[in-house]
Amino acid sequence: MAYTMADVSGMSGISLNELGQYVKSGWLTPAFVGKDPNDVYVEQPELLKLQQILFCKELGVEQEEIGSMLQEDPHDIIHMMQQQRIQLLEKTLYLHGLIQTLDKTISHLQGEQELEVRDLYQGFVKKGHHSMLPESPTNESVATQGRHRAEAESAMSYEGEIKTKEDYLDSQEKIDRINRDLQQAIEDGLRPESPEVQQIIGRHLEWIKDYYTPTAEIYRDLGNLYVEHQNFRQMYDGYHPKLAEFLRDGMMIKAEQDLA
């Protein structure tokens, strides 16, 4: 089925002028052109290309890079879309932290709750200080040493810094114990929905709440991020090759039961 530029504009919200520029630049290829040069028709593959263009622009891809990305074969396109999904999850988690800071500030200004000065800046990430995601470990020993540090730094990105070295070490110890208990649960043949595993997942949720309070959707998205992001996968694989999925599945259940 072919669609006119007016059809595409109505579906996507992109102006006819901008769509015309995409055609001129070669980003979109018409299926055919009517008697009027402006009477351009495109088919479904180009609609998918347009979606990719919009995702690339949303994620800040440089304009000169977009054209080459659209020429990738289908397998590479799927991989690119998976990476875009991860980036959007990261953005969602970051924005959630900022929304919580706004909510607390509004509540404080309305006289509903006290707000400590340091809480004014929770959710803001300092460039070059804490990255949103852990860096790739360079060898096995570094991966082992950085397992729980990676999660702690990820959480700190959303709600400010841990105050003291003692707090940081205590947080490392907690998340390491949680991961080791989940590892043991897998080895014991327990399932994510079992009461024993859900008790451990509850400890994980409480650990997360030390940094920010997730909604059910955010907690589910975080579980997906653990599975889909390579660096998180490497960290969890250091405990057990099935841990990332096991934790994700347990988090889905916990989100539905305790956060929905």
CSV table of C-alpha atoms in Angstrom, one decimal:
chain,number,residue,atom,x,y,z
A,1,MET,CA,0.0,0.0,0.0
A,2,ALA,CA,1.3,3.4,-0.9
A,3,TYR,CA,0.8,6.6,1.1
A,4,THR,CA,0.9,10.2,0.1
A,5,MET,CA,3.1,12.7,1.8
A,6,ALA,CA,-0.1,14.2,3.3
A,7,ASP,CA,-1.0,10.8,4.8
A,8,VAL,CA,2.5,10.4,6.3
A,9,SER,CA,2.5,13.9,7.6
A,10,GLY,CA,-0.9,13.3,9.3
A,11,MET,CA,0.4,10.1,10.9
A,12,SER,CA,3.8,11.3,12.0
A,13,GLY,CA,3.2,15.0,12.8
A,14,ILE,CA,6.1,15.9,10.5
A,15,SER,CA,5.5,18.8,8.2
A,16,LEU,CA,5.2,18.3,4.4
A,17,ASN,CA,8.2,20.6,4.0
A,18,GLU,CA,10.4,18.5,6.3
A,19,LEU,CA,9.3,15.3,4.6
A,20,GLY,CA,10.2,16.8,1.3
A,21,GLN,CA,13.7,17.5,2.6
A,22,TYR,CA,14.0,13.9,3.7
A,23,VAL,CA,13.2,12.8,0.1
A,24,LYS,CA,15.6,15.3,-1.4
A,25,SER,CA,18.4,14.2,0.9
A,26,GLY,CA,17.8,10.5,0.0
A,27,TRP,CA,16.7,9.5,3.5
A,28,LEU,CA,13.3,8.5,2.1
A,29,THR,CA,12.8,6.9,-1.3
A,30,PRO,CA,9.5,7.4,-3.1
A,31,ALA,CA,7.7,4.3,-4.4
A,32,PHE,CA,6.5,6.5,-7.3
A,33,VAL,CA,5.7,10.1,-8.2
A,34,GLY,CA,2.5,11.3,-9.7
A,35,LYS,CA,2.1,13.8,-12.6
A,36,ASP,CA,2.7,16.6,-10.2
A,37,PRO,CA,6.3,16.4,-8.9
A,38,ASN,CA,5.0,17.1,-5.4
A,39,ASP,CA,2.6,14.1,-5.6
A,40,VAL,CA,5.0,11.7,-3.9
A,41,TYR,CA,4.0,8.3,-2.6
A,42,VAL,CA,5.9,6.0,-0.2
A,43,GLU,CA,5.4,2.4,1.0
A,44,GLN,CA,5.8,0.8,4.4
A,45,PRO,CA,9.6,0.3,4.3
A,46,GLU,CA,9.9,4.1,4.0
A,47,LEU,CA,7.5,4.5,7.0
A,48,LEU,CA,9.9,2.4,9.0
A,49,LYS,CA,12.8,4.5,7.8
A,50,LEU,CA,11.0,7.6,8.9
A,51,GLN,CA,10.5,6.1,12.3
A,52,GLN,CA,14.3,5.5,12.5
A,53,ILE,CA,14.9,9.1,11.4
A,54,LEU,CA,12.7,10.4,14.3
A,55,PHE,CA,14.4,8.1,16.8
A,56,CYS,CA,17.8,9.2,15.7
A,57,LYS,CA,16.9,12.9,16.0
A,58,GLU,CA,15.3,12.3,19.4
A,59,LEU,CA,18.5,10.7,20.7
A,60,GLY,CA,20.7,13.4,19.3
A,61,VAL,CA,22.4,11.5,16.4
A,62,GLU,CA,24.3,14.0,14.2
A,63,GLN,CA,22.5,14.7,11.0
A,64,GLU,CA,25.3,13.6,8.8
A,65,GLU,CA,25.3,10.2,10.5
A,66,ILE,CA,21.6,9.5,10.0
A,67,GLY,CA,21.8,8.8,6.2
A,68,SER,CA,24.5,6.1,6.6
A,69,MET,CA,22.6,4.5,9.5
A,70,LEU,CA,19.6,4.1,7.3
A,71,GLN,CA,21.6,2.1,4.7
A,72,GLU,CA,22.3,-0.7,7.2
A,73,ASP,CA,21.1,-4.2,6.5
A,74,PRO,CA,18.0,-5.4,8.4
A,75,HIS,CA,20.0,-7.3,11.1
A,76,ASP,CA,22.0,-4.1,11.9
A,77,ILE,CA,18.8,-2.1,11.9
A,78,ILE,CA,17.3,-4.4,14.6
A,79,HIS,CA,20.5,-4.1,16.6
A,80,MET,CA,20.4,-0.3,16.3
A,81,MET,CA,16.8,-0.3,17.5
A,82,GLN,CA,17.7,-2.4,20.5
A,83,GLN,CA,20.4,0.1,21.4
A,84,GLN,CA,17.9,2.9,21.0
A,85,ARG,CA,15.6,1.2,23.4
A,86,ILE,CA,18.3,1.0,26.0
A,87,GLN,CA,19.1,4.7,25.6
A,88,LEU,CA,15.5,5.6,26.0
A,89,LEU,CA,15.3,3.4,29.2
A,90,GLU,CA,18.4,5.3,30.6
A,91,LYS,CA,16.7,8.6,29.7
A,92,THR,CA,13.5,7.5,31.4
A,93,LEU,CA,15.3,6.6,34.6
A,94,TYR,CA,17.2,9.9,34.7
A,95,LEU,CA,14.0,11.9,34.1
A,96,HIS,CA,12.2,10.0,36.8
A,97,GLY,CA,14.8,11.2,39.3
A,98,LEU,CA,14.3,14.8,38.2
A,99,ILE,CA,10.5,14.5,38.4
A,100,GLN,CA,10.8,13.2,42.0
A,101,THR,CA,13.0,16.2,42.9
A,102,LEU,CA,10.3,18.5,41.3
A,103,ASP,CA,7.5,16.8,43.3
A,104,LYS,CA,9.4,17.1,46.6
A,105,THR,CA,10.2,20.8,45.9
A,106,ILE,CA,6.5,21.6,45.0
A,107,SER,CA,5.4,19.8,48.1
A,108,HIS,CA,7.9,21.8,50.2
A,109,LEU,CA,6.8,25.2,48.7
A,110,GLN,CA,3.2,24.3,49.4
A,111,GLY,CA,4.1,23.7,53.0
A,112,GLU,CA,3.3,20.0,52.9
A,113,GLN,CA,6.8,18.7,53.8
A,114,GLU,CA,10.3,19.8,54.9
A,115,LEU,CA,13.1,19.6,52.4
A,116,GLU,CA,16.7,19.4,53.2
A,117,VAL,CA,19.0,21.7,51.3
A,118,ARG,CA,21.0,18.8,49.7
A,119,ASP,CA,17.7,17.3,48.4
A,120,LEU,CA,17.3,20.3,46.1
A,121,TYR,CA,19.8,18.8,43.7
A,122,GLN,CA,18.9,15.1,43.7
A,123,GLY,CA,18.6,13.7,40.3
A,124,PHE,CA,21.1,16.0,38.6
A,125,VAL,CA,24.0,14.2,37.1
A,126,LYS,CA,27.4,15.9,37.3
A,127,LYS,CA,29.2,15.5,34.1
A,128,GLY,CA,32.4,13.5,34.5
A,129,HIS,CA,31.6,12.5,38.0
A,130,HIS,CA,29.2,9.6,38.0
A,131,SER,CA,28.3,8.0,34.7
A,132,MET,CA,24.7,6.7,34.2
A,133,LEU,CA,26.0,3.2,33.5
A,134,PRO,CA,29.1,1.2,34.5
A,135,GLU,CA,32.2,1.2,32.3
A,136,SER,CA,33.1,-2.1,30.6
A,137,PRO,CA,35.5,-4.1,32.8
A,138,THR,CA,38.9,-4.6,31.2
A,139,ASN,CA,39.6,-8.0,32.7
A,140,GLU,CA,38.1,-10.6,35.0
A,141,SER,CA,39.6,-9.2,38.2
A,142,VAL,CA,38.4,-5.7,37.5
A,143,ALA,CA,34.9,-7.1,36.6
A,144,THR,CA,34.9,-8.9,40.0
A,145,GLN,CA,35.9,-5.8,41.9
A,146,GLY,CA,33.4,-3.6,40.1
A,147,ARG,CA,30.3,-5.7,40.3
A,148,HIS,CA,28.4,-3.9,43.0
A,149,ARG,CA,30.3,-0.6,42.5
A,150,ALA,CA,28.7,-0.4,39.1
A,151,GLU,CA,25.1,-0.7,40.5
A,152,ALA,CA,25.9,1.7,43.3
A,153,GLU,CA,27.2,4.3,40.9
A,154,SER,CA,24.2,3.8,38.6
A,155,ALA,CA,21.8,4.4,41.4
A,156,MET,CA,23.8,7.4,42.7
A,157,SER,CA,23.3,9.1,39.3
A,158,TYR,CA,19.6,9.6,40.0
A,159,GLU,CA,19.5,10.9,43.6
A,160,GLY,CA,22.9,12.5,44.4
A,161,GLU,CA,26.0,11.1,46.1
A,162,ILE,CA,26.5,8.8,49.0
A,163,LYS,CA,27.8,11.0,51.8
A,164,THR,CA,30.7,9.0,53.2
A,165,LYS,CA,33.0,6.2,52.4
A,166,GLU,CA,31.3,4.1,55.1
A,167,ASP,CA,28.0,4.6,53.4
A,168,TYR,CA,29.4,3.6,50.1
A,169,LEU,CA,31.1,0.4,51.4
A,170,ASP,CA,27.9,-0.5,53.3
A,171,SER,CA,25.9,-0.1,50.0
A,172,GLN,CA,28.4,-2.3,48.2
A,173,GLU,CA,28.1,-5.0,50.8
A,174,LYS,CA,24.3,-4.9,50.7
A,175,ILE,CA,24.0,-5.3,46.9
A,176,ASP,CA,26.8,-7.9,46.8
A,177,ARG,CA,24.9,-10.0,49.5
A,178,ILE,CA,21.7,-9.6,47.5
A,179,ASN,CA,23.3,-10.8,44.3
A,180,ARG,CA,25.0,-13.7,46.0
A,181,ASP,CA,21.7,-14.8,47.7
A,182,LEU,CA,20.0,-14.7,44.2
A,183,GLN,CA,22.9,-16.7,42.8
A,184,GLN,CA,22.3,-19.3,45.6
A,185,ALA,CA,18.6,-19.3,44.9
A,186,ILE,CA,19.3,-20.1,41.2
A,187,GLU,CA,21.6,-22.9,42.2
A,188,ASP,CA,19.0,-24.3,44.6
A,189,GLY,CA,16.4,-24.5,41.8
A,190,LEU,CA,14.1,-21.8,43.2
A,191,ARG,CA,11.9,-19.7,40.9
A,192,PRO,CA,11.6,-15.9,40.8
A,193,GLU,CA,8.0,-16.1,42.1
A,194,SER,CA,8.9,-18.2,45.1
A,195,PRO,CA,8.5,-16.5,48.5
A,196,GLU,CA,12.2,-17.0,49.3
A,197,VAL,CA,13.3,-15.2,46.1
A,198,GLN,CA,10.7,-12.5,46.5
A,199,GLN,CA,12.0,-11.8,49.9
A,200,ILE,CA,15.5,-11.2,48.4
A,201,ILE,CA,14.0,-9.0,45.6
A,202,GLY,CA,12.3,-7.0,48.4
A,203,ARG,CA,15.8,-6.3,49.8
A,204,HIS,CA,16.8,-5.2,46.3
A,205,LEU,CA,13.9,-2.8,46.1
A,206,GLU,CA,14.8,-1.4,49.5
A,207,TRP,CA,18.3,-0.9,48.3
A,208,ILE,CA,17.1,1.0,45.3
A,209,LYS,CA,14.9,3.1,47.5
A,210,ASP,CA,18.0,4.4,49.3
A,211,TYR,CA,18.6,6.4,46.2
A,212,TYR,CA,15.2,7.0,44.6
A,213,THR,CA,11.7,5.7,44.9
A,214,PRO,CA,10.7,3.8,41.7
A,215,THR,CA,7.3,3.4,40.3
A,216,ALA,CA,6.2,0.0,39.1
A,217,GLU,CA,7.0,1.0,35.5
A,218,ILE,CA,10.5,2.4,36.4
A,219,TYR,CA,11.3,-0.7,38.4
A,220,ARG,CA,10.3,-3.0,35.5
A,221,ASP,CA,12.3,-0.8,33.1
A,222,LEU,CA,15.4,-1.1,35.4
A,223,GLY,CA,15.0,-4.9,35.3
A,224,ASN,CA,15.0,-4.8,31.5
A,225,LEU,CA,18.0,-2.6,31.5
A,226,TYR,CA,19.9,-5.1,33.6
A,227,VAL,CA,19.3,-7.8,31.0
A,228,GLU,CA,19.7,-5.7,27.8
A,229,HIS,CA,22.8,-3.5,28.6
A,230,GLN,CA,26.1,-5.3,27.9
A,231,ASN,CA,27.9,-3.9,31.0
A,232,PHE,CA,25.2,-4.9,33.4
A,233,ARG,CA,25.1,-8.3,31.8
A,234,GLN,CA,28.8,-8.7,32.3
A,235,MET,CA,28.5,-7.7,35.9
A,236,TYR,CA,25.7,-10.2,36.6
A,237,ASP,CA,27.3,-13.0,34.6
A,238,GLY,CA,30.2,-12.7,37.0
A,239,TYR,CA,27.8,-14.1,39.7
A,240,HIS,CA,25.8,-16.5,37.5
A,241,PRO,CA,25.0,-16.6,33.7
A,242,LYS,CA,21.3,-16.7,34.5
A,243,LEU,CA,21.3,-14.0,37.2
A,244,ALA,CA,20.3,-11.0,35.0
A,245,GLU,CA,17.1,-12.7,33.7
A,246,PHE,CA,16.4,-14.2,37.1
A,247,LEU,CA,16.6,-10.8,38.8
A,248,ARG,CA,14.6,-9.1,36.0
A,249,ASP,CA,11.8,-11.7,36.3
A,250,GLY,CA,11.7,-11.3,40.1
A,251,MET,CA,11.6,-7.5,39.7
A,252,MET,CA,8.6,-7.8,37.3
A,253,ILE,CA,6.7,-9.8,39.9
A,254,LYS,CA,7.7,-7.4,42.8
A,255,ALA,CA,6.6,-4.4,40.7
A,256,GLU,CA,3.2,-5.9,40.1
A,257,GLN,CA,2.7,-7.0,43.7
A,258,ASP,CA,4.2,-4.1,45.7
A,259,LEU,CA,4.4,-1.0,43.4
A,260,ALA,CA,1.4,-1.2,41.1
